[in-house]
CSV table of C-alpha atoms in Angstrom, one decimal:
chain,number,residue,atom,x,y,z
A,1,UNK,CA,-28.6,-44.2,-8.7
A,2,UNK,CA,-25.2,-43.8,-9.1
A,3,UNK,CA,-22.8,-45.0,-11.5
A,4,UNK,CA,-19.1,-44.8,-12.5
A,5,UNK,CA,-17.6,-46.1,-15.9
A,6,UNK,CA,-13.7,-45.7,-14.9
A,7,UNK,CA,-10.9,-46.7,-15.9
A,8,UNK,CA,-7.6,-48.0,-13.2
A,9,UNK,CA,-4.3,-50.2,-13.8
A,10,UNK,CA,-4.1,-53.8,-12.8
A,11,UNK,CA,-2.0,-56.5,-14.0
A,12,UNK,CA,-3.9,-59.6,-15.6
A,13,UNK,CA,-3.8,-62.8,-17.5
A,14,UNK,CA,-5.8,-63.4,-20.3
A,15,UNK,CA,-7.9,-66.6,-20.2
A,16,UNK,CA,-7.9,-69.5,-23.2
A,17,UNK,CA,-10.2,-68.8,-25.8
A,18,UNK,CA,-12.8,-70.9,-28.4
A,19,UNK,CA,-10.6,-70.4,-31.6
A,20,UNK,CA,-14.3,-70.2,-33.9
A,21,UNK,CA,-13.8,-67.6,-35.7
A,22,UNK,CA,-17.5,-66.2,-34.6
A,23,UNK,CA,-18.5,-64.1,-32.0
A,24,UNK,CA,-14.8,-62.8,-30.5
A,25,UNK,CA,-16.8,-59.8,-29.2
A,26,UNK,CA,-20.2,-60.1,-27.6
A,27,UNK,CA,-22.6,-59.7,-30.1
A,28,UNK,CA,-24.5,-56.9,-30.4
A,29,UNK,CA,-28.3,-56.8,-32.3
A,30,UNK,CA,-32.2,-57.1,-31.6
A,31,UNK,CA,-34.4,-59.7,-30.3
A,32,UNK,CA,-38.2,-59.9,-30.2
A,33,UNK,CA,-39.1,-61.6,-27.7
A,34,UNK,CA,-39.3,-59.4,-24.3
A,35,UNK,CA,-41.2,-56.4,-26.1
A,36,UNK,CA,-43.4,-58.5,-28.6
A,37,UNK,CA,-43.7,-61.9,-26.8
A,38,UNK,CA,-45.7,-64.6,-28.8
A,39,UNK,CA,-48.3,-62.2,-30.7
A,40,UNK,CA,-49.6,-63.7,-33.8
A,41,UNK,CA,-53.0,-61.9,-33.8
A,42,UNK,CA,-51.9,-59.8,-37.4
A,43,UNK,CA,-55.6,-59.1,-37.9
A,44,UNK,CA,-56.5,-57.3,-34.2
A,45,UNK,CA,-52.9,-56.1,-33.6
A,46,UNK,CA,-50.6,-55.9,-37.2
A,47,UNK,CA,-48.4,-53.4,-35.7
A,48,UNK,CA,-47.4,-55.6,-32.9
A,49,UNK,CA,-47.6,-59.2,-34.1
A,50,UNK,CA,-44.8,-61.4,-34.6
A,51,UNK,CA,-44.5,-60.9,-38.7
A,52,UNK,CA,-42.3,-60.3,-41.4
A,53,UNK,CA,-43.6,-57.1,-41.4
A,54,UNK,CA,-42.1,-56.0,-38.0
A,55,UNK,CA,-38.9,-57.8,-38.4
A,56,UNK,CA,-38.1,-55.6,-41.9
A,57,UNK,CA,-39.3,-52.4,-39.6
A,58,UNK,CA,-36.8,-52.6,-36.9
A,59,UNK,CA,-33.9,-54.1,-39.1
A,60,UNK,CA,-34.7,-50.7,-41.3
A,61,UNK,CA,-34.2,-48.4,-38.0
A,62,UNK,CA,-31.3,-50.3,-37.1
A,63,UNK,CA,-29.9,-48.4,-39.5
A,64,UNK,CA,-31.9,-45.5,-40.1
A,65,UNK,CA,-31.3,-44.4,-36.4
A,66,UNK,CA,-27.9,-45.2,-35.9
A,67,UNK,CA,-27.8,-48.3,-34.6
A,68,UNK,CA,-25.8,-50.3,-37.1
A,69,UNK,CA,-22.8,-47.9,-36.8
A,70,UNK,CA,-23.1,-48.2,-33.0
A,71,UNK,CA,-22.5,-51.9,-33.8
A,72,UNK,CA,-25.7,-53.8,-33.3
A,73,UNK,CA,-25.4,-55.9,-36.2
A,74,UNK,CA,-28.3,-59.1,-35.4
A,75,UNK,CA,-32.6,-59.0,-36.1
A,76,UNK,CA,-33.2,-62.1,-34.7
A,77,UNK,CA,-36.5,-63.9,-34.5
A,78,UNK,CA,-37.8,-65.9,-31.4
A,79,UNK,CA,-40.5,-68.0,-30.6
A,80,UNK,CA,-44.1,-68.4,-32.5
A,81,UNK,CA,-42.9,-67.7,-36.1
A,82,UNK,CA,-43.6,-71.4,-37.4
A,83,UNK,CA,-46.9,-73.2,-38.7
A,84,UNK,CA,-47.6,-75.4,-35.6
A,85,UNK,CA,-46.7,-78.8,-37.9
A,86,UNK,CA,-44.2,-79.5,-40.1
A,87,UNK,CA,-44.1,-79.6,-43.8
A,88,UNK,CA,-44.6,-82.9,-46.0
A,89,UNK,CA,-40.9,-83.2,-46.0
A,90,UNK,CA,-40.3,-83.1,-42.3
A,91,UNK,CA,-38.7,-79.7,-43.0
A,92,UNK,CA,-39.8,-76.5,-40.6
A,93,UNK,CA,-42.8,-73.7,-42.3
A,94,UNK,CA,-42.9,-70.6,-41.2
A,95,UNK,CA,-46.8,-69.4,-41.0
A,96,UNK,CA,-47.7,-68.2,-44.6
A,97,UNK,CA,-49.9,-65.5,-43.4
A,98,UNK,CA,-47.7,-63.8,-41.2
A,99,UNK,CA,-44.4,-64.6,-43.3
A,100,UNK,CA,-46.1,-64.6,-46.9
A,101,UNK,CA,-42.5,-64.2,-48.3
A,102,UNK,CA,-40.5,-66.7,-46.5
A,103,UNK,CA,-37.3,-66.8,-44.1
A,104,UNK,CA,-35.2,-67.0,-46.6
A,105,UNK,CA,-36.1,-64.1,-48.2
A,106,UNK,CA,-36.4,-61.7,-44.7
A,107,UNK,CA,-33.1,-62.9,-44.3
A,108,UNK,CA,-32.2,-61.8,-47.6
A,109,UNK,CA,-33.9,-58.3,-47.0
A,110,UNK,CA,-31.6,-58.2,-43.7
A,111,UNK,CA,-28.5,-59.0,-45.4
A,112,UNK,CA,-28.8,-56.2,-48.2
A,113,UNK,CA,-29.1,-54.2,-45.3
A,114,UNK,CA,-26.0,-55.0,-44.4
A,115,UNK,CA,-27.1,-56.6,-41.0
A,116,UNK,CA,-27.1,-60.7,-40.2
A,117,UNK,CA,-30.1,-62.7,-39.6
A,118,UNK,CA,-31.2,-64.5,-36.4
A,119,UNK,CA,-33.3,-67.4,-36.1
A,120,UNK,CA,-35.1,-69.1,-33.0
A,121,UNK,CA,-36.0,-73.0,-32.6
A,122,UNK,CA,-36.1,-75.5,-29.9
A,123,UNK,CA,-34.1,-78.7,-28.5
A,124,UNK,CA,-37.4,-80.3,-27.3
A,125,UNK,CA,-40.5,-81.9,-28.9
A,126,UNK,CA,-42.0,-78.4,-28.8
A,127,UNK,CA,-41.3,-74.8,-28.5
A,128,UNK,CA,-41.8,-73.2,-25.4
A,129,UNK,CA,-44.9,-71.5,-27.6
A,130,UNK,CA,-46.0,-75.1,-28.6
A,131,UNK,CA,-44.4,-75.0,-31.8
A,132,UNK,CA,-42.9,-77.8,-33.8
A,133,UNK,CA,-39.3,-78.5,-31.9
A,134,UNK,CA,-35.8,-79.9,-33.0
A,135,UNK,CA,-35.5,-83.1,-31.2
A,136,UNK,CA,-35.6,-85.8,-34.2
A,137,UNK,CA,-34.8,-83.2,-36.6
A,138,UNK,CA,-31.4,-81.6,-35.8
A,139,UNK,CA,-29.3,-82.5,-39.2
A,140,UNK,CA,-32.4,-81.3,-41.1
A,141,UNK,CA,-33.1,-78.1,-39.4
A,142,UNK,CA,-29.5,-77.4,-39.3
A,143,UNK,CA,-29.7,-77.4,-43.1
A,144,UNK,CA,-32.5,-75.4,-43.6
A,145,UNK,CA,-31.2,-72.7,-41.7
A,146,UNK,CA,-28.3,-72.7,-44.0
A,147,UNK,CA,-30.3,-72.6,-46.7
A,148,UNK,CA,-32.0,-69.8,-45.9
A,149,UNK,CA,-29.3,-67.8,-44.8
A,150,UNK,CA,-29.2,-67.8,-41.2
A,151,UNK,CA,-26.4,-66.2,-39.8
A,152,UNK,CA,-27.7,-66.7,-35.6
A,153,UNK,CA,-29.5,-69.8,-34.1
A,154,UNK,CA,-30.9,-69.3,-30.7
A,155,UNK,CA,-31.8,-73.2,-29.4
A,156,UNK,CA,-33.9,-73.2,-26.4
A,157,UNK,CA,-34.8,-76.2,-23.7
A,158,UNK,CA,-38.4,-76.2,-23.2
A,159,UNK,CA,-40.1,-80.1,-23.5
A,160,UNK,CA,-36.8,-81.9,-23.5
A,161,UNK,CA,-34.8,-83.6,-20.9
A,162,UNK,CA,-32.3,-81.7,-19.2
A,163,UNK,CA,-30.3,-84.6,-18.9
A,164,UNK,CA,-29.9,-85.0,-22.7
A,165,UNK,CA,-28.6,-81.7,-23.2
A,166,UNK,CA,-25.2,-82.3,-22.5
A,167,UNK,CA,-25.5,-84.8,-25.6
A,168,UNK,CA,-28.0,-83.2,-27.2
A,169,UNK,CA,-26.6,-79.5,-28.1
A,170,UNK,CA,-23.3,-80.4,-29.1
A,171,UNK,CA,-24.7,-82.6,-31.6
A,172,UNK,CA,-26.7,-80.0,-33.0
A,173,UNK,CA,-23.9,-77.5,-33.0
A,174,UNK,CA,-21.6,-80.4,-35.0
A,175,UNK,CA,-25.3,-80.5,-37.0
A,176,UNK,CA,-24.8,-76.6,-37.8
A,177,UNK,CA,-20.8,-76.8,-38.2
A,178,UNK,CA,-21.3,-79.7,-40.7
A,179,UNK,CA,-23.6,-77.3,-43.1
A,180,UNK,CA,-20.4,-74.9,-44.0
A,181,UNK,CA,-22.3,-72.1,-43.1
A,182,UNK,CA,-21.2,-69.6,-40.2
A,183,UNK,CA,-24.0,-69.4,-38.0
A,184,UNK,CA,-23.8,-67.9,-33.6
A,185,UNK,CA,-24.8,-71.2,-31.7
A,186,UNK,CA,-26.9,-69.7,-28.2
A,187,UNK,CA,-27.8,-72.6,-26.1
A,188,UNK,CA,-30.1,-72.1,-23.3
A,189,UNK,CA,-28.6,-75.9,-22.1
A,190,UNK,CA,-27.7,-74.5,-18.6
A,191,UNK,CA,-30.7,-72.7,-18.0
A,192,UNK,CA,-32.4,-75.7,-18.1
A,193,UNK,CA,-30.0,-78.0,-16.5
A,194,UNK,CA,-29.4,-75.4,-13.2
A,195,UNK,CA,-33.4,-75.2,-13.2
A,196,UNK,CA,-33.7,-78.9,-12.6
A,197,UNK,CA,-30.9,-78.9,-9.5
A,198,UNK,CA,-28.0,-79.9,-12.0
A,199,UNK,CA,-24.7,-78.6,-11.5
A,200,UNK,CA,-23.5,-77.1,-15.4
A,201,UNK,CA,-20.6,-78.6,-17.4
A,202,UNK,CA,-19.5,-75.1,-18.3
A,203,UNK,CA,-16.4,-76.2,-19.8
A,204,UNK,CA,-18.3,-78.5,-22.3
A,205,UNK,CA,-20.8,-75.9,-22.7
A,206,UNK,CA,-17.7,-73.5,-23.5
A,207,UNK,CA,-16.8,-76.1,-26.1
A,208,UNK,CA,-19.8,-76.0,-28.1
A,209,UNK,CA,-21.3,-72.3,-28.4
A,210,UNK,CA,-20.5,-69.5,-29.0
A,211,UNK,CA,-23.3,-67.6,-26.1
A,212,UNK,CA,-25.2,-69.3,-23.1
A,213,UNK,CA,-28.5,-68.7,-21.1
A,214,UNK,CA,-27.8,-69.5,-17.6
A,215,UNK,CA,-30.8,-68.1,-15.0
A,216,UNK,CA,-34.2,-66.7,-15.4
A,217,UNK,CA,-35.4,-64.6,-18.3
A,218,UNK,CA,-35.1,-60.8,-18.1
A,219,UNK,CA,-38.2,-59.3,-17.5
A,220,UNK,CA,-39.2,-55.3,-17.8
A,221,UNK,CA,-39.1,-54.9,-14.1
A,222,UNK,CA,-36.5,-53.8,-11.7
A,223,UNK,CA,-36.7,-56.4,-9.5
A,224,UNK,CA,-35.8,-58.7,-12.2
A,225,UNK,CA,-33.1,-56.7,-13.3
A,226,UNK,CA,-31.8,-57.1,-9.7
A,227,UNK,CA,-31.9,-60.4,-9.5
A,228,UNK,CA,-29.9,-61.0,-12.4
A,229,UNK,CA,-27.3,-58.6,-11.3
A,230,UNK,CA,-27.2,-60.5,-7.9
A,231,UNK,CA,-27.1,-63.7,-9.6
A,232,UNK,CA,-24.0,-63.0,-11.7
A,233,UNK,CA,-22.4,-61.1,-8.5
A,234,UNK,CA,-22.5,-64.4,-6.6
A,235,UNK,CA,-21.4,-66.4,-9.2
A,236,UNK,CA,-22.0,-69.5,-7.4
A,237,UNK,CA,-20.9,-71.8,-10.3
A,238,UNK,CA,-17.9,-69.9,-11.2
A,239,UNK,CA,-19.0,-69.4,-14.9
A,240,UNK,CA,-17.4,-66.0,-15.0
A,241,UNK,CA,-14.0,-67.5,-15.6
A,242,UNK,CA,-15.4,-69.4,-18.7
A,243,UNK,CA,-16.5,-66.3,-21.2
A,244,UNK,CA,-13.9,-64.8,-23.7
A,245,UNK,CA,-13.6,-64.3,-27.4
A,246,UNK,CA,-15.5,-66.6,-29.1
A,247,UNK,CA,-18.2,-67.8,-25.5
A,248,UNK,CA,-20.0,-65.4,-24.0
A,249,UNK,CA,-22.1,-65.9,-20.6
A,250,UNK,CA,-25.8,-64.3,-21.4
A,251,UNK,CA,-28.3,-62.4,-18.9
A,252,UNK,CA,-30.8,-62.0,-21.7
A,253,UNK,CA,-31.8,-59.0,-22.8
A,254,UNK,CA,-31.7,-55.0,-23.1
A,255,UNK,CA,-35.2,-53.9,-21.8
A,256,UNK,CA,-33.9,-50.3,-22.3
A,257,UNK,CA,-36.4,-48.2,-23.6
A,258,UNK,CA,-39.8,-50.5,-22.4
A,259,UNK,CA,-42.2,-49.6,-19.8
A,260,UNK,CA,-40.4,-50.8,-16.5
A,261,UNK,CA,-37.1,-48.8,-15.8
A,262,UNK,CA,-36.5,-45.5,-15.1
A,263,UNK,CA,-34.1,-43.6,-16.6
A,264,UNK,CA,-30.9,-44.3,-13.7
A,265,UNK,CA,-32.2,-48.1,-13.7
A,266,UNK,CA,-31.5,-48.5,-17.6
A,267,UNK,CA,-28.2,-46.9,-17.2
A,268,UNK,CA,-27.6,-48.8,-14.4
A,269,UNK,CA,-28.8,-52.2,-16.9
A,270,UNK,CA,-26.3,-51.1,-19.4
A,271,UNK,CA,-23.4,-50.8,-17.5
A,272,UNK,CA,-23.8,-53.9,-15.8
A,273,UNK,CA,-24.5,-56.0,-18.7
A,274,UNK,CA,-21.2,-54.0,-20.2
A,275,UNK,CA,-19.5,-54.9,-17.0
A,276,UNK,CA,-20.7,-59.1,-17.6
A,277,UNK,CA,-18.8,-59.6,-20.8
A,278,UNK,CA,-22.6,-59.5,-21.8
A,279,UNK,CA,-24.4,-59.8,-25.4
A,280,UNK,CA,-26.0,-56.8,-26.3
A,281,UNK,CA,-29.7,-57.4,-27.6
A,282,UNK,CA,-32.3,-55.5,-27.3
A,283,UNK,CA,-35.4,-56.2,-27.2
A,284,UNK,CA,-37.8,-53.1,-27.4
A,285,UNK,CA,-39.7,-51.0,-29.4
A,286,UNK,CA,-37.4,-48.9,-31.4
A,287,UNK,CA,-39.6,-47.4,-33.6
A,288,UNK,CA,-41.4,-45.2,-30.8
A,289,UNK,CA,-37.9,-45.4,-28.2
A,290,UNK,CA,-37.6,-42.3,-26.3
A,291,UNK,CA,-34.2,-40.1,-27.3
A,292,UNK,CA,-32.6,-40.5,-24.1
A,293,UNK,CA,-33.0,-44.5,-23.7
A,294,UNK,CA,-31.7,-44.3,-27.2
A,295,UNK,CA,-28.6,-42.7,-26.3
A,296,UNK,CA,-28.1,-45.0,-23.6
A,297,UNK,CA,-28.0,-47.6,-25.9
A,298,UNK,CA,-25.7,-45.8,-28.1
A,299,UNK,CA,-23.1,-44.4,-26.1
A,300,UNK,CA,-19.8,-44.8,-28.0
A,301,UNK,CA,-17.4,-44.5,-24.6
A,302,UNK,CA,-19.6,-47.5,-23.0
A,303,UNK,CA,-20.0,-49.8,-26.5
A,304,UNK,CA,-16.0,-49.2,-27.0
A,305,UNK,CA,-15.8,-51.1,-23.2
A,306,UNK,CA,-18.6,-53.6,-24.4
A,307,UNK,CA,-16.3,-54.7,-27.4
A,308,UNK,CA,-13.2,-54.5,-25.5
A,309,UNK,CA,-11.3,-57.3,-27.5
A,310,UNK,CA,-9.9,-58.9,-23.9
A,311,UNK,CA,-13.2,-59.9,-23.9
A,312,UNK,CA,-12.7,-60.3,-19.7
A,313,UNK,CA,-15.9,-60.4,-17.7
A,314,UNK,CA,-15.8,-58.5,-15.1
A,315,UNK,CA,-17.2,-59.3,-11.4
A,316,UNK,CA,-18.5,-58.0,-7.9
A,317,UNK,CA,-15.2,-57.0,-6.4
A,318,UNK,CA,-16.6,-55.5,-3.0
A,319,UNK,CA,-20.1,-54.6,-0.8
A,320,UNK,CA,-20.4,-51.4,1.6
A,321,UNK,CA,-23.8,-50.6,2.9
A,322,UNK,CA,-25.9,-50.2,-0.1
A,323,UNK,CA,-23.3,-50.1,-2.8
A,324,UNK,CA,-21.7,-53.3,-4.9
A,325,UNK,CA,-18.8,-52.5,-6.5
A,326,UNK,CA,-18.0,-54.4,-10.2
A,327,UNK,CA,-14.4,-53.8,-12.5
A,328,UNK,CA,-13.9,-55.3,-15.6
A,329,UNK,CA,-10.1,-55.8,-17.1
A,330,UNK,CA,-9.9,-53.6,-20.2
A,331,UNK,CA,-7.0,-52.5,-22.7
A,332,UNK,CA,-5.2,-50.0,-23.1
A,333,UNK,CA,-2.4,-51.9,-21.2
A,334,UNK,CA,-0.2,-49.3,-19.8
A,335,UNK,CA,3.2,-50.0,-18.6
A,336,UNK,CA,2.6,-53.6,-19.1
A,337,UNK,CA,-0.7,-53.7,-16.6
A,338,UNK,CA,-4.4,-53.4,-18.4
A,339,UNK,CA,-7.2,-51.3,-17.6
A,340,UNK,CA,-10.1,-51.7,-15.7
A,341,UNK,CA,-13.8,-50.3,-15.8
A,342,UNK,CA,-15.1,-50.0,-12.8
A,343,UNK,CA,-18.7,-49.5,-12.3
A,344,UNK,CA,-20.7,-48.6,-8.6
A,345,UNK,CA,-24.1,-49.8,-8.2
A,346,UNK,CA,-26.2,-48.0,-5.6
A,347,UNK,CA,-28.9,-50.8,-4.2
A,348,UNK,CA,-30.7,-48.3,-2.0
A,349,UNK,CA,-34.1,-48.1,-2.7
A,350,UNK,CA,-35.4,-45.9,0.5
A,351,UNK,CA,-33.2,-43.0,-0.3
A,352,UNK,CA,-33.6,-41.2,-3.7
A,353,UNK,CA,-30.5,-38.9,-2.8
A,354,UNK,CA,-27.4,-39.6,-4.3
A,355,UNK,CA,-24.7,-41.2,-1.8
A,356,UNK,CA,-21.3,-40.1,-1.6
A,357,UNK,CA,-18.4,-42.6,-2.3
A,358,UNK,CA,-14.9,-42.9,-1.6
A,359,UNK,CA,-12.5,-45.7,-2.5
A,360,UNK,CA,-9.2,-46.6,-3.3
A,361,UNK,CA,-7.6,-48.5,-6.1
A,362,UNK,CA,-6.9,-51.4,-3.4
A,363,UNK,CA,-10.5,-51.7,-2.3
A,364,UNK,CA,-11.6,-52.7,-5.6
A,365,UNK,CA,-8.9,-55.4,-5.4
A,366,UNK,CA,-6.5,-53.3,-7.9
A,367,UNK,CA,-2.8,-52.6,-7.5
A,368,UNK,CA,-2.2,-49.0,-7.2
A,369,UNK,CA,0.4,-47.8,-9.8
């Protein structure tokens, strides 16, 4: 596996930008869903279930181990956290026995932590888990993640039609906006719509939040990891062009640190989902993480290109045998032309000997000088 983090000169324009105020870098944080799924068996597996209990642990390493300085600043909840129907009031319960304190007051734990608080729900009937969704309930659920001090919603698409989406999530965003609370909006709206053969509004979906799910969910495989590289190297629907300060294209998560990558293949995650403009949230186990996946994830040269304030994805610039070549504008701007990190993915999976490259600033479609 070889990679290159470098930097070359090449003159740019910046693209337009969603003047929010939220997310003008790609946000950085901790998920739960890839490592810890939809466990709510406290009594066989506390350690591992989806609780209140794990979500204090791995906000408390955030900082204990560094993380929070590196800039991962979200703990963010996903699916099966809620009692399966909703309270008397029509308002969302988290499950008392696995929450006994509340969502308001994890996310009050989180904030004296000096981290922000994320929160999952659903645009259908139903969670993708089979938990009570949003659809009938947006203004209310809007409100009561205000309430409790919700600083990230994550709206999925499972049980709904996609063809209500492009109605559906901006109301819910105007739903959040109209709380006065400063909450990320992630819609998973063209995930859904692409799955069901429609072609993505991406400008709409640009218009209305701040991060967006667009193909399959990561899994802790290589293969997977593949495809989503190859999926954002095609760029069939020309999304690329729509991320920037303030909208960020998604690939899911960090699985750096899990069971299925090797060493080479979570630096090679990393510098392609630095490369994509991409959110960085993990999603492992980071109170057993090995040293070296941890520095991965902590690298201060690569997180400084993550945050790059362009906030320019960057794209599959060339193909030679078994290499793909990706460069991503970058400041500093020198003599009026920006940056660029360049990273060179080896595909070849008979070899297990490093290859030897040569290029030049023009084959990466960069003006030399």
């Amino acid at each position: 596996m070889l990679l290159l983090l470098t930097l070359c000169m090449f003159c740019t324009v910046p693209v337009s930008s969603l003047e929010n105020g939220l997310a003008r870098t790609p946000p950085m944080g901790w998920l739960a869903w890839e490592r810890f799924r939809c466990n709510t068996d406290c009594v066989e597996d506390p350690e591992f279930c989806i609780s209140e209990r794990l979500f204090k642990r791995m906000a408390d390493l955030l900082v204990t181990e560094g993380y929070k300085d590196a800039g991962y600043e979200y703990i963010m909840m996903d699916d099966c956290w809620l009692t399966h129907k909703r309270g008397e009031d029509g308002r969302l319960v988290a499950d008392p026995e696995r929450f006994p304190g509340g969502i308001k007051a994890l996310a009050d734990y989180v904030h004296k932590l000096g981290l922000k608080f994320g929160i999952y729900e659903d645009f259908g009937t139903e969670t993708c888990g089979g938990y009570p969704g949003s659809l009938g309930h947006l203004e209310v659920d809007a409100q009561t993640f205000a309430e409790w001090g919700v600083d990230f919603v994550k709206m999925d698409g499972c049980n709904s039609d996609p063809k209500d989406m492009d109605v559906g999530f901006p109301a819910f965003g105007a739903a959040l906006a109209a709380t006065g609370r400063s909450m990320i909006y992630q819609c998973e709206w063209p995930l859904y719509q692409g799955g069901a053969g429609m072609l993505p509004n991406y400008t709409a979906i640009r218009e209305h939040c701040n991060l967006w799910r667009n193909f399959y969910d990561v899994q802790d495989n290589w293969n997977n990891i593949q495809g989503i590289v190859d999926y954002y190297g095609d760029d069939k629907d020309g999304f690329l062009e729509h991320a920037g300060p303030g909208g960020w294209n998604d690939p899911d998560m960090l699985v750096i640190g899990n069971f299925g990558l090797s060493y080479d293949q979570s630096k090679a995650q990393m510098a392609l989902w630095v490369i994509f403009a991409s959110p960085l949230i993990m999603s492992n186990d980071l109170r057993t993480i090995r040293p070296e996946f941890k520095e991965i994830l902590q690298h201060p040269a690569v997180l400084k290109v993550a945050q790059d304030p362009l906030g320019r994805p960057g794209r599959r610039v060339a193909r030679k045998e078994h290499l793909d070549f990706f460069t991503r504008p970058i400041h500093p701007i020198y003599k009026g032309k920006y940056s660029h990190a360049v990273v060179i993915f080896n595909r070849w999976a008979d070899g297990g000997v490093p290859l030897k490259v040569s290029f030049t600033p023009s084959f990466l479609g960069i003006a030399d000088g």
